[in-house]
Short mmCIF file of C-alpha atoms in Angstrom, two decimals:
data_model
loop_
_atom_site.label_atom_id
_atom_site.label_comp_id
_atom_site.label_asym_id
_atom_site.label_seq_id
_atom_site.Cartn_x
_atom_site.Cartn_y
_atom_site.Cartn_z
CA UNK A 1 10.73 2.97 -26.35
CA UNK A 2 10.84 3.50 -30.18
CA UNK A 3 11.44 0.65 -32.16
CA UNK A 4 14.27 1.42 -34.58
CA UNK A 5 14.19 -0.12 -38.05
CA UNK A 6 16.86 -2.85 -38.99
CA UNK A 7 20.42 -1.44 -39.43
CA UNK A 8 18.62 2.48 -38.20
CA UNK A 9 21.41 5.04 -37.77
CA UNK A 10 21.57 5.68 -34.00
CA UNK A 11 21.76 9.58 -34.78
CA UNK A 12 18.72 9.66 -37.40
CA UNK A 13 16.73 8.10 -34.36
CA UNK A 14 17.70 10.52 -31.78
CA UNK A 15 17.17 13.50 -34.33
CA UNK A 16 13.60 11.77 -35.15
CA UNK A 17 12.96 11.41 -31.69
CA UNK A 18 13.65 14.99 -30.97
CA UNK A 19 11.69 15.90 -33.57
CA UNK A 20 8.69 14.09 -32.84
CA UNK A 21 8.80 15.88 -29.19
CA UNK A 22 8.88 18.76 -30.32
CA UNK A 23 5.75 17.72 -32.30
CA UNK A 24 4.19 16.61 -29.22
CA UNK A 25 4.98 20.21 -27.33
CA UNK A 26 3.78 22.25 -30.20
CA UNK A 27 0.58 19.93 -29.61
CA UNK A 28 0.52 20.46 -26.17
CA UNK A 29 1.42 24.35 -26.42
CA UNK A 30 -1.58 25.44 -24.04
CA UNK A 31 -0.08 23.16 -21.25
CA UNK A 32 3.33 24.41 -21.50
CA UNK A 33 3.60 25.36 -18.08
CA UNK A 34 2.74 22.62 -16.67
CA UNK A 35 5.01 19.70 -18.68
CA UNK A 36 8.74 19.11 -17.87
CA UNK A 37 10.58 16.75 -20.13
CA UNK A 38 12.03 13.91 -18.26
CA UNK A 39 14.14 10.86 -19.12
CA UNK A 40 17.09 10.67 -21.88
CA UNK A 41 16.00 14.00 -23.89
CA UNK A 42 16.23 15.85 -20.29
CA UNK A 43 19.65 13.69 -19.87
CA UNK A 44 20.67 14.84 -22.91
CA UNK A 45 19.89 18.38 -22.49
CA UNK A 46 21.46 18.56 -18.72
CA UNK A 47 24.64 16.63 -19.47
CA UNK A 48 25.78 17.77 -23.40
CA UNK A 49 29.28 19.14 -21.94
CA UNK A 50 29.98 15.66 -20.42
CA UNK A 51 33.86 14.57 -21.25
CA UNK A 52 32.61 11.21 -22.90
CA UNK A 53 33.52 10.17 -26.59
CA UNK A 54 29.83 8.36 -27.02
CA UNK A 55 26.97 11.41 -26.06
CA UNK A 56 23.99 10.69 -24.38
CA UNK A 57 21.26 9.33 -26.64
CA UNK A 58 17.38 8.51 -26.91
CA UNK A 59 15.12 6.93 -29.26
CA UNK A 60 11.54 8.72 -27.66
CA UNK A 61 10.63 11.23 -25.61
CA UNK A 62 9.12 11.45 -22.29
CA UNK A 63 7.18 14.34 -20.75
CA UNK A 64 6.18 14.68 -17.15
CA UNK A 65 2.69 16.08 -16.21
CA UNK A 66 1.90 18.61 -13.50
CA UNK A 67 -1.99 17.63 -13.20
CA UNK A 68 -2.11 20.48 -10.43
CA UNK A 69 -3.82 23.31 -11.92
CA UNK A 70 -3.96 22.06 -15.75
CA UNK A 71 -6.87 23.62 -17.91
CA UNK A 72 -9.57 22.24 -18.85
CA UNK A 73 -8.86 22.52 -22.85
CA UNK A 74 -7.26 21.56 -25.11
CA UNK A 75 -8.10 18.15 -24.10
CA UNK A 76 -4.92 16.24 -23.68
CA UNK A 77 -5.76 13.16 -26.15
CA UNK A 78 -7.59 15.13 -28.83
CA UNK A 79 -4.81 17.85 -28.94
CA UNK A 80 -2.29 14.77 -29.72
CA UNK A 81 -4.28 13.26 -31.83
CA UNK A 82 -5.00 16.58 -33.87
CA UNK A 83 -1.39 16.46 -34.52
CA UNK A 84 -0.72 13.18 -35.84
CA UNK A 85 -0.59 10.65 -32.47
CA UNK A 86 -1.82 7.45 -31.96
CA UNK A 87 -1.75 5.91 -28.82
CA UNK A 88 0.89 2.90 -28.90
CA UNK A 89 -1.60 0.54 -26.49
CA UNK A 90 -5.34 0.16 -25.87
CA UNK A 91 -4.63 -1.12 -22.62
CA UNK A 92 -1.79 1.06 -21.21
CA UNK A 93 -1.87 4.86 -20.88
CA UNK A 94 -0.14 7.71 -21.32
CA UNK A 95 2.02 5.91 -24.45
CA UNK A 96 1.79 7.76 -27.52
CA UNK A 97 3.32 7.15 -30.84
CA UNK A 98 3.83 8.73 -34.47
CA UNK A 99 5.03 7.72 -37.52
CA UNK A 100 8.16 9.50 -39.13
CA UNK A 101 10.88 8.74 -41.79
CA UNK A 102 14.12 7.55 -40.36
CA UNK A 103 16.75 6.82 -42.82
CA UNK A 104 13.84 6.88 -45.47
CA UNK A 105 11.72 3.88 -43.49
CA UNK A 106 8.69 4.66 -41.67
CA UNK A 107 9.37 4.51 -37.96
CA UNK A 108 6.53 4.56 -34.72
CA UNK A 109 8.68 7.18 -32.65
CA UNK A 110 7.00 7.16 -29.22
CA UNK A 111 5.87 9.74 -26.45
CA UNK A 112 5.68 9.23 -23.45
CA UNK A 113 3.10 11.19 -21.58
CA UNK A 114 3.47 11.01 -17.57
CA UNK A 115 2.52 11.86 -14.13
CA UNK A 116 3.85 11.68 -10.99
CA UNK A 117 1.87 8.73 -8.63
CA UNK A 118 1.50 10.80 -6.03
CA UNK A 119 0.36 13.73 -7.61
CA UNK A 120 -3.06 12.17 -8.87
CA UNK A 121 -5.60 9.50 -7.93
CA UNK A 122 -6.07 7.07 -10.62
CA UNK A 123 -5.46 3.20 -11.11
CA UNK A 124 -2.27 1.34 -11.54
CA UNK A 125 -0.95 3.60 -14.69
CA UNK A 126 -3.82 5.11 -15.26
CA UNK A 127 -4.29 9.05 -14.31
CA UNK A 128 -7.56 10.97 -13.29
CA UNK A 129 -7.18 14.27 -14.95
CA UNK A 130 -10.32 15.18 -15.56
CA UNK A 131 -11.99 16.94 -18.03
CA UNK A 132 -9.16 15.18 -19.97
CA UNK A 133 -9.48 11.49 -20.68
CA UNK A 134 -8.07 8.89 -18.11
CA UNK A 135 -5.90 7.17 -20.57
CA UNK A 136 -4.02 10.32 -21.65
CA UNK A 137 -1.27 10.04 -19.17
CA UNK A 138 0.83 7.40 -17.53
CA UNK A 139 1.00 7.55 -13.64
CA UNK A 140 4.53 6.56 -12.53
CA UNK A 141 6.39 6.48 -9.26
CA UNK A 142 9.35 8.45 -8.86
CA UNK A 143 8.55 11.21 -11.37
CA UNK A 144 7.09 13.71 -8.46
CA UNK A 145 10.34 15.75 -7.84
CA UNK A 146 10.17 16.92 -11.58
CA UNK A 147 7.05 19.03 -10.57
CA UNK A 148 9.74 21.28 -8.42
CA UNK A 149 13.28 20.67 -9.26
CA UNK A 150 13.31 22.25 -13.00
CA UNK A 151 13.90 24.98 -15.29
CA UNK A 152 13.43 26.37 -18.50
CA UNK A 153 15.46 25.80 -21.34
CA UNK A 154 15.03 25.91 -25.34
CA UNK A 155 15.33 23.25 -27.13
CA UNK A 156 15.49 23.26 -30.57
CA UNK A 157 15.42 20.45 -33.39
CA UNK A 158 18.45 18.91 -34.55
CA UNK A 159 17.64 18.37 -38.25
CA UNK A 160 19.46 21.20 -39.62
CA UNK A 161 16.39 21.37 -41.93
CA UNK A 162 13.52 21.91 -39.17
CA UNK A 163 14.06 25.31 -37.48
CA UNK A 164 11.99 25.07 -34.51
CA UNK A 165 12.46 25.51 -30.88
CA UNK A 166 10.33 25.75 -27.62
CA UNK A 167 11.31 27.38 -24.25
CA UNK A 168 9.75 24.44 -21.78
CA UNK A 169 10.84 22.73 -18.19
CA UNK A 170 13.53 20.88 -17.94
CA UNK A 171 13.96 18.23 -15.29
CA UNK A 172 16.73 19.04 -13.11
CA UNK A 173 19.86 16.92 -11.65
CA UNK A 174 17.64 15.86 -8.87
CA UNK A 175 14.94 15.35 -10.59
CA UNK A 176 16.93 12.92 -13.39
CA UNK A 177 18.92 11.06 -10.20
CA UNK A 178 15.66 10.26 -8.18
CA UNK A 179 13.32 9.19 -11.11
CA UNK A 180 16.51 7.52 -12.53
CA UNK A 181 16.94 5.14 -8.77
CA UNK A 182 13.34 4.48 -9.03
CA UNK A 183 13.14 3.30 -12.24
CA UNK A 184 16.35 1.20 -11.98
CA UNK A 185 14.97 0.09 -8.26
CA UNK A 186 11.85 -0.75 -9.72
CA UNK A 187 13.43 -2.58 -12.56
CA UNK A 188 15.37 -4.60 -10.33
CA UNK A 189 12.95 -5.92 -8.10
CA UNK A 190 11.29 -7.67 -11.63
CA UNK A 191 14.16 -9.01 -12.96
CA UNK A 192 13.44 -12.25 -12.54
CA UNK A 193 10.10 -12.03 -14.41
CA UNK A 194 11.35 -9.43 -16.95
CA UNK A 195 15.39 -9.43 -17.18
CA UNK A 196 14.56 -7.46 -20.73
CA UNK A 197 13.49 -4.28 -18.46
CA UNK A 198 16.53 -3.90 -16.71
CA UNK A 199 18.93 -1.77 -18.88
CA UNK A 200 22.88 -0.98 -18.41
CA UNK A 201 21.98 2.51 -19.55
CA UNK A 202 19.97 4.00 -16.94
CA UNK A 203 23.41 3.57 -15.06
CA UNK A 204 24.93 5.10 -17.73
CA UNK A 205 22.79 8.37 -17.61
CA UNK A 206 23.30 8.95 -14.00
CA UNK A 207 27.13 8.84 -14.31
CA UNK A 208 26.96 11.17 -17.18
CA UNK A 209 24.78 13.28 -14.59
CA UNK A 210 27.33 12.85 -11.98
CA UNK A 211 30.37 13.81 -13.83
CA UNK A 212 28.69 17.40 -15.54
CA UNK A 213 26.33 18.27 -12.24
CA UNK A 214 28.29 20.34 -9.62
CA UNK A 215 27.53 18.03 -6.48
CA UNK A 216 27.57 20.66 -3.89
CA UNK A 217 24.86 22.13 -5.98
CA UNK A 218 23.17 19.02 -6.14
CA UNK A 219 23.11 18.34 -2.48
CA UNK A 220 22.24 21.61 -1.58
CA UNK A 221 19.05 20.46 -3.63
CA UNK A 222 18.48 17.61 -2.02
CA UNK A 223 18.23 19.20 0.99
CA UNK A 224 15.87 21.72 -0.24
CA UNK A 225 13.25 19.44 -1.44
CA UNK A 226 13.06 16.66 0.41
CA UNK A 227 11.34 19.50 3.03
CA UNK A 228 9.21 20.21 -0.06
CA UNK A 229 5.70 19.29 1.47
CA UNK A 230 4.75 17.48 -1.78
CA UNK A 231 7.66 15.39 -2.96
CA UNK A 232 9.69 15.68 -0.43
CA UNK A 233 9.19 12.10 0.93
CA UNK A 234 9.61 10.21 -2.67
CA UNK A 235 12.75 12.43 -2.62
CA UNK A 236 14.04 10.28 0.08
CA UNK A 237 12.48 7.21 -1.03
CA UNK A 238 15.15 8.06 -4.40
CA UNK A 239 18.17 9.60 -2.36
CA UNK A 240 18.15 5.82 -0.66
CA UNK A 241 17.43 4.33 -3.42
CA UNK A 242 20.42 6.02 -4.90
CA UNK A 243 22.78 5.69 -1.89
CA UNK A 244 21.89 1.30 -2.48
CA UNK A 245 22.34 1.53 -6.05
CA UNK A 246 25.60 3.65 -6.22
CA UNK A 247 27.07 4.01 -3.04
CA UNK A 248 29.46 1.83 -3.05
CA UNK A 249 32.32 0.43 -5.72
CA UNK A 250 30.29 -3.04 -6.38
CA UNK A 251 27.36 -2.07 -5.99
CA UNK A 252 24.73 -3.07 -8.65
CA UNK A 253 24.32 0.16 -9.92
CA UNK A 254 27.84 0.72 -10.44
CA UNK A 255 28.00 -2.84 -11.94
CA UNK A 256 25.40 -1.80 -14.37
CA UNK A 257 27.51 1.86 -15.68
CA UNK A 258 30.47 -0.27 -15.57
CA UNK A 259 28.49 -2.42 -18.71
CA UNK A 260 27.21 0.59 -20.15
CA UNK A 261 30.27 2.85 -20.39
CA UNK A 262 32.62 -0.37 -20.99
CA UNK A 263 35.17 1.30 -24.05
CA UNK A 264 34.62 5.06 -23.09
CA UNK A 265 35.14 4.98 -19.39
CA UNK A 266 37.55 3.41 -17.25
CA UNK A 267 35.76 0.83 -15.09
CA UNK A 268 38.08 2.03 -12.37
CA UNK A 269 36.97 5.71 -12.59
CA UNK A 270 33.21 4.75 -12.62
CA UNK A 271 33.55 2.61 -9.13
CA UNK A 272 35.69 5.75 -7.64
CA UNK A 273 33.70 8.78 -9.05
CA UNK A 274 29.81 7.22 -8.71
CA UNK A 275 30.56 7.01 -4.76
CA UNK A 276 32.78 9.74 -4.07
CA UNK A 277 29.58 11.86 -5.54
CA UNK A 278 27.19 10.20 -3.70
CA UNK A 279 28.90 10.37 -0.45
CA UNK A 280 28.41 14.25 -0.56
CA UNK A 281 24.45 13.67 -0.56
CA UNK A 282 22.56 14.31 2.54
CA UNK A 283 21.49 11.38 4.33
CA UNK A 284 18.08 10.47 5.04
#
């Protein structure tokens, strides 16, 4: 995650943020086909029409990559760098940064390059993409269903004064609701060694997912891909995930969008409308 400067305008840092994606796709541009974005700007994008007085947000941006078929050139990390990146950590891949004005202050707004686990061998983060150096991208669990469930959409900047905008993959409902249990899963489990990781507003996003996706729609998905021969099975891993976290009225997940949405959302409409949607989910 970006870190904001001291008293930084929440919108300046999502318009910044946005911007510096877009820097990172016009990088990228020969790859096109085979990034999605992922996380909060893909939240953002898939849930702009929800009925909420406080809209979705993100400080970075996160990109999933399809290693399956990627060419050869550009390569990954010199194409980045070309344009300005710097990767955030010697030690941890895939994390990319670049420095931007926000409210006038210089500002590391960060990138987040990634792969599915399952779709690559590599180390514990680290991906094996060759030609393409093995600290370019950030192997993560959970992020294989992106590969599949997406679509195109353009997204354009939102500084009024920058007047680009890229047609790219979008990560869809399924997509954001399976990576969104295993990171919140995975987040859970280390609690006790890092309580800083686990944050209300993962729980947040997936309501705002649940109240804009249609769920027949979304369980007709489900269905559909957790036959899919390559993700199908962490498809299920996040459906049960997601059925633990949500399925329920006090369940932790619930707990957690309670906290998040506290002042915009009645708590009593989160612990109704989180399970209700869940309950029309296959089961697995």
């Amino acid at each position: 995650m970006s870190k904001a400067p001291p008293g930084a305008d929440r919108d300046e840092l999502t318009t910044a943020a946005r911007g510096v994606l877009l820097d990172a796709l016009w990088a990228l541009e020969p790859h096109l086909d085979r990034l999605t974005v992922v996380g909060g700007q893909a939240v953002h994008l898939r849930t702009s029409p929800a009925p909420l007085r406080s809209a979705a947000y993100t400080s970075d941006g996160d990109l999933h990559l399809d290693p399956r078929g990627i060419a050869e050139q550009p390569r990954i990390e010199e194409a980045l760098r070309a344009a300005g990146f710097a990767r955030k950590h010697a030690d941890l891949p895939g994390l990319w940064q670049r420095t931007v004005a926000v409210g006038g202050v210089p500002t590391k707004v960060a990138v987040d390059l990634l792969t599915g686990f399952t779709l690559v061998r590599g180390g514990r983060r680290s991906a094996d993409i060759e030609p393409h150096d093995r600290m370019a991208v950030n192997r993560v669990r959970g992020l294989e269903t992106a590969a599949v469930d997406r679509s195109a959409m353009v997204i354009g900047s939102l500084d009024p004064r920058d007047d680009r905008a890229v047609t790219v993959h979008v990560a869809g409902e399924v997509a954001l609701l399976v990576a969104k249990a295993h990171k919140i899963g995975d987040r859970l489990e280390q609690r006790a060694a890092r309580p800083d990781r686990l944050v209300d507003k993962d729980a947040g996003d997936v309501y705002r997912i649940m109240v804009t996706a249609d769920a027949g729609a979304v369980a007709a998905a489900f269905t559909a891909l957790l036959a899919h021969p390559v993700v199908g099975e962490v498809t299920g891993i996040g459906l049960r995930l997601l059925r633990r976290q949500f399925g329920a009225r006090d369940t932790e997940g619930v707990r957690m969008a309670v906290a998040a949405l506290a002042g915009d959302v009645p708590e009593t409409r989160v612990r109704v409308v989180m399970p209700a949607f869940v309950a029309r989910l296959p089961r697995v």
